Amino acid sequence: MKTLHDLHRPLGNLGIHVSPIGLGTVKLGRDQGVKYPNGFTIPDDHEAQMLLKLARDLGINLIDTAPAYGRSEERLGPLLRGQRQDWVIVSKVGEEFEAGQSSHDFSAAHTRLSVERSLKRLETDFIDLVLVHSDGNDLHVLTECEVYQTLADLKREGKIRGFGFSGKTVEGGLRALQDGDCAMVTYNLNEQGEKPVLDYAAAHGKAILIKKALASGHVCLSPGVDPVQASFELLFGHPGVTGAIVGTINPLHLAHNVATAAAVIRRQA
Ligand SMILES: NC(=O)c1ccc[n+]([C@@H]2O[C@H](COP(=O)([O-])OP(=O)(O)OC[C@H]3O[C@@H](n4cnc5c(N)ncnc54)[C@H](OP(=O)(O)O)[C@@H]3O)[C@@H](O)[C@H]2O)c1
């Protein structure tokens, strides 16, 4: 079997089950200020619809977006219309991207405004998981800003089902998992510095979503071994990893990634 339908796993203790591969959607909304090895054209609506259909057919139910991904959220609303129950939607707060520039706002007011705006754009009355889109000053954002407490309030209000942190440091990831449900962590063949966050999540039943699992595509440039297989052997070999968000707009890559993940996870079981 080359799909992920029977490999869904719990997203920490949220009572939500997700596929071990999620679809990253930076490339559905933004082509400026990105660090991919090759240039690309943002897919049109028909291509995006086909990509989402393929993802669903392959057993993917997890999709990751953010206000900072250009038009990603506002495109996903109409693209996912009528399919809300089929998807676990992850979005973010704290980073904005306008006119080619990123800016950050971790205040309570902006957090509320941003989540309300995501709900409207995504055409839904709840978001499954909202992560803080950190600027890298992780501990400052978590302890000196209002964003994390505001997300906890929004969870109590039922607007989001869970919350967490997409950071850049071990200290931030560990701190974020104390009160939050999930950390989004960079972990790939080139960068494993945040492994202690994975270890903590495994020991405490928290969720981990991996970003840049393929080092934003840079590992795919190495000849010889299948870099996707080597990457997934590393990731899924760690018991703390719930899933990897892989950003692709190429249907062949998507199918290859899913088949490879399915084979690796079955072999490791
Ligand atoms: N701060 C944050 O919260 C944060 C930061 C970065 C990323 N993210 C999330 O994580 C997702 C993934 O990160 P990412 O897009 O930076 O990196 P990634 O998933 O490691 O790599 C994506 C790149 O790899 C290429 N690729 C994918 N599968 C491939 C295959 N089988 N063969 C060859 N190339 C392949 C893609 O090109 P093709 O389109 O040609 O396949 C794309 O350029 C993002 O979309 C986003 O949702 C979050």
mmCIF file of C-alpha atoms and ligand atoms in Angstrom:
data_model
loop_
_atom_site.group_PDB
_atom_site.id
_atom_site.type_symbol
_atom_site.label_atom_id
_atom_site.label_comp_id
_atom_site.label_asym_id
_atom_site.label_seq_id
_atom_site.Cartn_x
_atom_site.Cartn_y
_atom_site.Cartn_z
ATOM 1 C CA MET A 1 0.000 0.000 0.000
ATOM 2 C CA LYS A 2 1.405 3.361 -1.000
ATOM 3 C CA THR A 3 -1.023 5.614 0.825
ATOM 4 C CA LEU A 4 -1.195 6.935 4.365
ATOM 5 C CA HIS A 5 -4.842 6.140 5.135
ATOM 6 C CA ASP A 6 -4.087 3.531 7.794
ATOM 7 C CA LEU A 7 -1.057 5.324 9.217
ATOM 8 C CA HIS A 8 -2.793 8.299 10.844
ATOM 9 C CA ARG A 9 -1.545 8.978 14.373
ATOM 10 C CA PRO A 10 -2.606 11.105 17.359
ATOM 11 C CA LEU A 11 -1.645 14.784 17.348
ATOM 12 C CA GLY A 12 -0.337 14.812 20.932
ATOM 13 C CA ASN A 13 -3.264 14.594 23.301
ATOM 14 C CA LEU A 14 -5.683 16.732 21.280
ATOM 15 C CA GLY A 15 -7.903 13.827 20.234
ATOM 16 C CA ILE A 16 -7.132 14.566 16.572
ATOM 17 C CA HIS A 17 -5.548 12.038 14.210
ATOM 18 C CA VAL A 18 -3.262 13.197 11.414
ATOM 19 C CA SER A 19 -1.375 11.690 8.517
ATOM 20 C CA PRO A 20 2.391 11.430 9.068
ATOM 21 C CA ILE A 21 2.936 13.656 6.024
ATOM 22 C CA GLY A 22 1.230 17.039 5.868
ATOM 23 C CA LEU A 23 1.056 19.402 2.941
ATOM 24 C CA GLY A 24 2.966 22.664 3.377
ATOM 25 C CA THR A 25 1.440 25.527 1.424
ATOM 26 C CA VAL A 26 4.007 28.305 1.258
ATOM 27 C CA LYS A 27 4.275 27.706 -2.490
ATOM 28 C CA LEU A 28 0.499 28.063 -2.972
ATOM 29 C CA GLY A 29 0.662 31.664 -1.834
ATOM 30 C CA ARG A 30 4.075 33.227 -1.937
ATOM 31 C CA ASP A 31 7.058 33.340 -4.273
ATOM 32 C CA GLN A 32 8.971 36.263 -2.745
ATOM 33 C CA GLY A 33 11.489 36.030 0.103
ATOM 34 C CA VAL A 34 11.687 32.220 -0.045
ATOM 35 C CA LYS A 35 14.844 30.116 0.054
ATOM 36 C CA TYR A 36 14.054 27.228 -2.269
ATOM 37 C CA PRO A 37 16.848 25.997 -4.547
ATOM 38 C CA ASN A 38 14.801 26.525 -7.736
ATOM 39 C CA GLY A 39 12.430 29.237 -8.916
ATOM 40 C CA PHE A 40 8.775 28.244 -9.322
ATOM 41 C CA THR A 41 5.394 29.506 -10.477
ATOM 42 C CA ILE A 42 2.553 29.623 -7.956
ATOM 43 C CA PRO A 43 -0.006 26.995 -9.104
ATOM 44 C CA ASP A 44 -3.279 28.320 -10.525
ATOM 45 C CA ASP A 45 -6.597 27.310 -8.949
ATOM 46 C CA HIS A 46 -7.039 24.221 -11.121
ATOM 47 C CA GLU A 47 -3.509 22.972 -10.392
ATOM 48 C CA ALA A 48 -3.928 23.676 -6.683
ATOM 49 C CA GLN A 49 -7.255 21.845 -6.651
ATOM 50 C CA MET A 50 -5.659 18.822 -8.349
ATOM 51 C CA LEU A 51 -2.789 18.858 -5.846
ATOM 52 C CA LEU A 52 -5.200 18.922 -2.896
ATOM 53 C CA LYS A 53 -7.293 16.129 -4.416
ATOM 54 C CA LEU A 54 -4.184 14.010 -4.930
ATOM 55 C CA ALA A 55 -3.078 14.687 -1.356
ATOM 56 C CA ARG A 56 -6.462 13.578 -0.048
ATOM 57 C CA ASP A 57 -6.482 10.461 -2.252
ATOM 58 C CA LEU A 58 -3.030 9.577 -0.899
ATOM 59 C CA GLY A 59 -4.361 9.718 2.656
ATOM 60 C CA ILE A 60 -3.079 13.163 3.663
ATOM 61 C CA ASN A 61 -5.436 15.019 6.007
ATOM 62 C CA LEU A 62 -2.995 17.560 7.436
ATOM 63 C CA ILE A 63 -2.407 20.944 5.848
ATOM 64 C CA ASP A 64 -0.196 23.780 7.065
ATOM 65 C CA THR A 65 -0.676 27.437 6.210
ATOM 66 C CA ALA A 66 0.000 30.863 7.717
ATOM 67 C CA PRO A 67 -0.929 34.509 7.283
ATOM 68 C CA ALA A 68 2.719 35.042 6.307
ATOM 69 C CA TYR A 69 2.415 32.692 3.310
ATOM 70 C CA GLY A 70 1.089 35.381 0.996
ATOM 71 C CA ARG A 71 -2.310 34.340 -0.406
ATOM 72 C CA SER A 72 -2.138 30.769 0.960
ATOM 73 C CA GLU A 73 -4.906 31.087 3.584
ATOM 74 C CA GLU A 74 -7.285 33.064 1.390
ATOM 75 C CA ARG A 75 -6.853 30.559 -1.455
ATOM 76 C CA LEU A 76 -7.375 27.540 0.804
ATOM 77 C CA GLY A 77 -10.797 28.804 1.973
ATOM 78 C CA PRO A 78 -12.476 28.358 -1.433
ATOM 79 C CA LEU A 79 -10.218 25.452 -2.450
ATOM 80 C CA LEU A 80 -11.260 23.388 0.596
ATOM 81 C CA ARG A 81 -14.922 24.424 0.477
ATOM 82 C CA GLY A 82 -17.183 21.454 1.298
ATOM 83 C CA GLN A 83 -14.238 19.400 2.623
ATOM 84 C CA ARG A 84 -13.745 20.922 6.070
ATOM 85 C CA GLN A 85 -14.292 17.623 7.864
ATOM 86 C CA ASP A 86 -11.602 15.951 5.751
ATOM 87 C CA TRP A 87 -8.771 18.226 6.863
ATOM 88 C CA VAL A 88 -6.814 19.074 9.984
ATOM 89 C CA ILE A 89 -5.865 22.701 9.413
ATOM 90 C CA VAL A 90 -2.775 24.251 10.986
ATOM 91 C CA SER A 91 -2.240 27.996 10.761
ATOM 92 C CA LYS A 92 -0.087 30.524 12.580
ATOM 93 C CA VAL A 93 0.001 33.941 14.226
ATOM 94 C CA GLY A 94 2.640 36.567 14.804
ATOM 95 C CA GLU A 95 4.211 37.049 11.392
ATOM 96 C CA GLU A 96 2.853 39.177 8.576
ATOM 97 C CA PHE A 97 4.332 39.382 5.087
ATOM 98 C CA GLU A 98 3.503 42.407 2.995
ATOM 99 C CA ALA A 99 5.199 43.996 -0.018
ATOM 100 C CA GLY A 100 8.051 41.528 0.240
ATOM 101 C CA GLN A 101 8.736 42.288 3.925
ATOM 102 C CA SER A 102 8.113 40.277 7.113
ATOM 103 C CA SER A 103 7.018 41.951 10.331
ATOM 104 C CA HIS A 104 6.002 40.508 13.688
ATOM 105 C CA ASP A 105 3.340 41.322 16.263
ATOM 106 C CA PHE A 106 2.876 39.101 19.310
ATOM 107 C CA SER A 107 0.343 41.284 21.159
ATOM 108 C CA ALA A 108 -2.994 39.976 22.432
ATOM 109 C CA ALA A 109 -4.931 42.310 20.136
ATOM 110 C CA HIS A 110 -3.057 41.222 17.034
ATOM 111 C CA THR A 111 -3.300 37.540 17.996
ATOM 112 C CA ARG A 112 -7.097 37.791 18.222
ATOM 113 C CA LEU A 113 -7.350 39.822 15.033
ATOM 114 C CA SER A 114 -5.125 37.356 13.205
ATOM 115 C CA VAL A 115 -7.032 34.241 14.310
ATOM 116 C CA GLU A 116 -10.396 35.871 13.467
ATOM 117 C CA ARG A 117 -8.999 36.787 10.044
ATOM 118 C CA SER A 118 -7.716 33.221 9.511
ATOM 119 C CA LEU A 119 -11.159 31.849 10.402
ATOM 120 C CA LYS A 120 -12.735 34.119 7.764
ATOM 121 C CA ARG A 121 -10.141 33.419 5.106
ATOM 122 C CA LEU A 122 -10.265 29.670 5.691
ATOM 123 C CA GLU A 123 -14.101 29.774 5.757
ATOM 124 C CA THR A 124 -14.328 27.791 8.988
ATOM 125 C CA ASP A 125 -15.542 28.316 12.543
ATOM 126 C CA PHE A 126 -12.558 26.571 14.141
ATOM 127 C CA ILE A 127 -8.894 25.981 13.341
ATOM 128 C CA ASP A 128 -7.423 22.705 14.531
ATOM 129 C CA LEU A 129 -4.028 24.045 15.557
ATOM 130 C CA VAL A 130 -2.552 27.547 15.653
ATOM 131 C CA LEU A 131 1.193 27.969 16.097
ATOM 132 C CA VAL A 132 3.138 31.089 16.985
ATOM 133 C CA HIS A 133 5.248 32.039 13.971
ATOM 134 C CA SER A 134 8.329 33.036 15.959
ATOM 135 C CA ASP A 135 10.892 35.598 14.840
ATOM 136 C CA GLY A 136 13.603 33.537 16.558
ATOM 137 C CA ASN A 137 13.522 35.366 19.926
ATOM 138 C CA ASP A 138 11.626 32.359 21.216
ATOM 139 C CA LEU A 139 11.904 32.761 24.984
ATOM 140 C CA HIS A 140 11.119 36.470 24.795
ATOM 141 C CA VAL A 141 8.029 35.793 22.671
ATOM 142 C CA LEU A 142 6.860 33.047 25.035
ATOM 143 C CA THR A 143 7.483 34.782 28.336
ATOM 144 C CA GLU A 144 7.281 38.539 27.644
ATOM 145 C CA CYS A 145 4.535 38.719 24.998
ATOM 146 C CA GLU A 146 0.810 38.033 25.229
ATOM 147 C CA VAL A 147 0.499 35.706 22.256
ATOM 148 C CA TYR A 148 0.734 32.322 23.996
ATOM 149 C CA GLN A 149 -1.755 33.190 26.746
ATOM 150 C CA THR A 150 -4.126 34.606 24.144
ATOM 151 C CA LEU A 151 -3.969 31.350 22.175
ATOM 152 C CA ALA A 152 -4.780 29.444 25.382
ATOM 153 C CA ASP A 153 -7.828 31.740 25.785
ATOM 154 C CA LEU A 154 -8.892 31.147 22.167
ATOM 155 C CA LYS A 155 -8.632 27.394 22.770
ATOM 156 C CA ARG A 156 -10.919 27.690 25.816
ATOM 157 C CA GLU A 157 -13.340 29.701 23.670
ATOM 158 C CA GLY A 158 -13.400 26.910 21.066
ATOM 159 C CA LYS A 159 -12.073 28.989 18.179
ATOM 160 C CA ILE A 160 -8.991 26.797 17.979
ATOM 161 C CA ARG A 161 -8.606 23.194 19.122
ATOM 162 C CA GLY A 162 -4.951 23.394 20.054
ATOM 163 C CA PHE A 163 -1.988 25.750 20.061
ATOM 164 C CA GLY A 164 1.753 25.635 19.962
ATOM 165 C CA PHE A 165 4.932 27.219 18.717
ATOM 166 C CA SER A 166 7.023 27.183 15.581
ATOM 167 C CA GLY A 167 10.387 28.363 16.828
ATOM 168 C CA LYS A 168 14.086 28.239 16.174
ATOM 169 C CA THR A 169 15.656 27.298 19.524
ATOM 170 C CA VAL A 170 15.743 24.319 21.885
ATOM 171 C CA GLU A 171 14.889 26.548 24.870
ATOM 172 C CA GLY A 172 11.848 27.909 23.032
ATOM 173 C CA GLY A 173 10.610 24.491 21.935
ATOM 174 C CA LEU A 174 10.928 23.051 25.436
ATOM 175 C CA ARG A 175 9.206 26.017 27.047
ATOM 176 C CA ALA A 176 6.454 26.005 24.431
ATOM 177 C CA LEU A 177 5.619 22.361 25.102
ATOM 178 C CA GLN A 178 5.124 22.952 28.836
ATOM 179 C CA ASP A 179 1.868 24.835 28.275
ATOM 180 C CA GLY A 180 1.141 24.204 24.602
ATOM 181 C CA ASP A 181 0.079 21.195 22.545
ATOM 182 C CA CYS A 182 2.620 21.135 19.736
ATOM 183 C CA ALA A 183 6.012 22.380 18.620
ATOM 184 C CA MET A 184 6.942 22.791 14.980
ATOM 185 C CA VAL A 185 10.632 22.050 14.731
ATOM 186 C CA THR A 186 13.338 22.038 12.051
ATOM 187 C CA TYR A 187 14.840 18.541 11.868
ATOM 188 C CA ASN A 188 16.502 17.155 8.772
ATOM 189 C CA LEU A 189 19.670 15.554 7.436
ATOM 190 C CA ASN A 190 21.492 18.887 7.703
ATOM 191 C CA GLU A 191 20.106 20.257 11.003
ATOM 192 C CA GLN A 192 19.364 18.224 14.129
ATOM 193 C CA GLY A 193 20.117 20.785 16.845
ATOM 194 C CA GLU A 194 16.503 20.858 18.071
ATOM 195 C CA LYS A 195 16.430 17.098 18.816
ATOM 196 C CA PRO A 196 16.008 17.698 22.607
ATOM 197 C CA VAL A 197 12.567 19.154 21.810
ATOM 198 C CA LEU A 198 11.624 15.892 20.082
ATOM 199 C CA ASP A 199 12.905 13.917 23.072
ATOM 200 C CA TYR A 200 10.801 16.026 25.459
ATOM 201 C CA ALA A 201 7.689 15.609 23.312
ATOM 202 C CA ALA A 202 8.145 11.826 23.207
ATOM 203 C CA ALA A 203 8.428 11.701 27.003
ATOM 204 C CA HIS A 204 5.417 13.973 27.625
ATOM 205 C CA GLY A 205 2.937 12.934 24.930
ATOM 206 C CA LYS A 206 3.116 16.282 23.085
ATOM 207 C CA ALA A 207 2.889 16.704 19.317
ATOM 208 C CA ILE A 208 5.809 17.500 17.035
ATOM 209 C CA LEU A 209 5.434 18.645 13.458
ATOM 210 C CA ILE A 210 8.640 18.842 11.452
ATOM 211 C CA LYS A 211 9.208 21.792 9.123
ATOM 212 C CA LYS A 212 11.894 21.814 6.409
ATOM 213 C CA ALA A 213 12.058 17.999 6.531
ATOM 214 C CA LEU A 214 13.919 18.095 3.211
ATOM 215 C CA ALA A 215 15.921 21.195 4.217
ATOM 216 C CA SER A 216 13.606 23.229 1.951
ATOM 217 C CA GLY A 217 14.585 20.952 -0.954
ATOM 218 C CA HIS A 218 18.334 21.378 -0.565
ATOM 219 C CA VAL A 219 18.859 17.729 0.450
ATOM 220 C CA CYS A 220 17.230 16.712 -2.830
ATOM 221 C CA LEU A 221 20.239 18.089 -4.694
ATOM 222 C CA SER A 222 22.596 15.359 -3.417
ATOM 223 C CA PRO A 223 23.123 12.549 -5.915
ATOM 224 C CA GLY A 224 23.412 8.879 -4.956
ATOM 225 C CA VAL A 225 21.004 7.948 -2.170
ATOM 226 C CA ASP A 226 17.285 8.782 -2.274
ATOM 227 C CA PRO A 227 17.362 11.886 -0.088
ATOM 228 C CA VAL A 228 13.651 11.650 0.681
ATOM 229 C CA GLN A 229 14.062 8.126 2.030
ATOM 230 C CA ALA A 230 17.140 9.069 4.066
ATOM 231 C CA SER A 231 15.297 12.113 5.480
ATOM 232 C CA PHE A 232 12.212 10.136 6.440
ATOM 233 C CA GLU A 233 14.272 7.339 8.015
ATOM 234 C CA LEU A 234 15.815 9.976 10.261
ATOM 235 C CA LEU A 235 12.517 11.716 11.137
ATOM 236 C CA PHE A 236 10.206 8.793 11.617
ATOM 237 C CA GLY A 237 12.915 6.911 13.488
ATOM 238 C CA HIS A 238 12.316 9.359 16.340
ATOM 239 C CA PRO A 239 9.326 8.438 18.543
ATOM 240 C CA GLY A 240 8.549 12.110 19.221
ATOM 241 C CA VAL A 241 7.710 12.944 15.614
ATOM 242 C CA THR A 242 4.014 13.112 14.824
ATOM 243 C CA GLY A 243 4.337 14.244 11.239
ATOM 244 C CA ALA A 244 6.414 16.096 8.686
ATOM 245 C CA ILE A 245 5.012 19.056 6.786
ATOM 246 C CA VAL A 246 6.493 18.821 3.306
ATOM 247 C CA GLY A 247 6.020 21.740 0.966
ATOM 248 C CA THR A 248 5.596 20.574 -2.608
ATOM 249 C CA ILE A 249 3.586 21.728 -5.589
ATOM 250 C CA ASN A 250 4.778 18.843 -7.785
ATOM 251 C CA PRO A 251 2.298 15.921 -7.908
ATOM 252 C CA LEU A 252 5.074 13.416 -8.705
ATOM 253 C CA HIS A 253 7.074 14.575 -5.707
ATOM 254 C CA LEU A 254 3.969 14.385 -3.531
ATOM 255 C CA ALA A 255 3.244 10.792 -4.560
ATOM 256 C CA HIS A 256 6.891 9.802 -4.140
ATOM 257 C CA ASN A 257 7.059 11.398 -0.693
ATOM 258 C CA VAL A 258 3.910 9.610 0.455
ATOM 259 C CA ALA A 259 5.006 6.222 -0.898
ATOM 260 C CA THR A 260 8.426 6.643 0.699
ATOM 261 C CA ALA A 261 6.992 7.721 4.074
ATOM 262 C CA ALA A 262 4.530 4.806 4.041
ATOM 263 C CA ALA A 263 7.316 2.302 3.298
ATOM 264 C CA VAL A 264 9.688 3.769 5.905
ATOM 265 C CA ILE A 265 7.049 3.897 8.656
ATOM 266 C CA ARG A 266 5.913 0.311 7.943
ATOM 267 C CA ARG A 267 9.497 -0.931 7.962
ATOM 268 C CA GLN A 268 10.236 0.850 11.246
ATOM 269 C CA ALA A 269 7.065 -0.415 12.972
HETATM 270 N N1 LIG B 1 8.532 29.160 10.579
HETATM 271 C C1 LIG B 1 7.660 28.258 10.180
HETATM 272 O O1 LIG B 1 6.657 28.022 10.824
HETATM 273 C C2 LIG B 1 7.929 27.492 8.924
HETATM 274 C C3 LIG B 1 9.123 27.701 8.240
HETATM 275 C C4 LIG B 1 9.354 26.950 7.098
HETATM 276 C C5 LIG B 1 8.408 26.046 6.683
HETATM 277 N N2 LIG B 1 7.236 25.864 7.348
HETATM 278 C C6 LIG B 1 6.218 24.899 6.875
HETATM 279 O O2 LIG B 1 6.851 23.712 6.510
HETATM 280 C C7 LIG B 1 6.597 23.447 5.118
HETATM 281 C C8 LIG B 1 7.799 22.791 4.517
HETATM 282 O O3 LIG B 1 8.951 23.616 4.593
HETATM 283 P P1 LIG B 1 9.732 24.025 3.287
HETATM 284 O O4 LIG B 1 8.773 24.151 2.158
HETATM 285 O O5 LIG B 1 10.609 25.180 3.633
HETATM 286 O O6 LIG B 1 10.745 22.823 3.090
HETATM 287 P P2 LIG B 1 10.692 21.279 2.670
HETATM 288 O O7 LIG B 1 9.364 20.662 2.816
HETATM 289 O O8 LIG B 1 11.874 20.682 3.340
HETATM 290 O O9 LIG B 1 11.083 21.368 1.120
HETATM 291 C C9 LIG B 1 10.221 21.823 0.149
HETATM 292 C C10 LIG B 1 10.996 21.884 -1.137
HETATM 293 O O10 LIG B 1 11.443 20.570 -1.469
HETATM 294 C C11 LIG B 1 11.053 20.238 -2.773
HETATM 295 N N3 LIG B 1 10.633 18.829 -2.783
HETATM 296 C C12 LIG B 1 9.619 18.256 -2.069
HETATM 297 N N4 LIG B 1 9.551 16.935 -2.337
HETATM 298 C C13 LIG B 1 10.540 16.677 -3.232
HETATM 299 C C14 LIG B 1 10.963 15.497 -3.907
HETATM 300 N N5 LIG B 1 10.361 14.316 -3.715
HETATM 301 N N6 LIG B 1 12.006 15.591 -4.790
HETATM 302 C C15 LIG B 1 12.631 16.793 -5.011
HETATM 303 N N7 LIG B 1 12.263 17.945 -4.401
HETATM 304 C C16 LIG B 1 11.222 17.885 -3.517
HETATM 305 C C17 LIG B 1 9.896 21.150 -3.114
HETATM 306 O O11 LIG B 1 9.907 21.429 -4.502
HETATM 307 P P3 LIG B 1 8.666 20.968 -5.450
HETATM 308 O O12 LIG B 1 7.554 21.912 -5.159
HETATM 309 O O13 LIG B 1 9.257 21.080 -6.799
HETATM 310 O O14 LIG B 1 8.355 19.553 -5.053
HETATM 311 C C18 LIG B 1 10.165 22.400 -2.283
HETATM 312 O O15 LIG B 1 10.917 23.341 -3.014
HETATM 313 C C19 LIG B 1 6.246 24.806 4.507
HETATM 314 O O16 LIG B 1 5.496 24.686 3.308
HETATM 315 C C20 LIG B 1 5.470 25.402 5.639
HETATM 316 O O17 LIG B 1 4.135 24.894 5.610
HETATM 317 C C21 LIG B 1 7.003 26.565 8.484
#
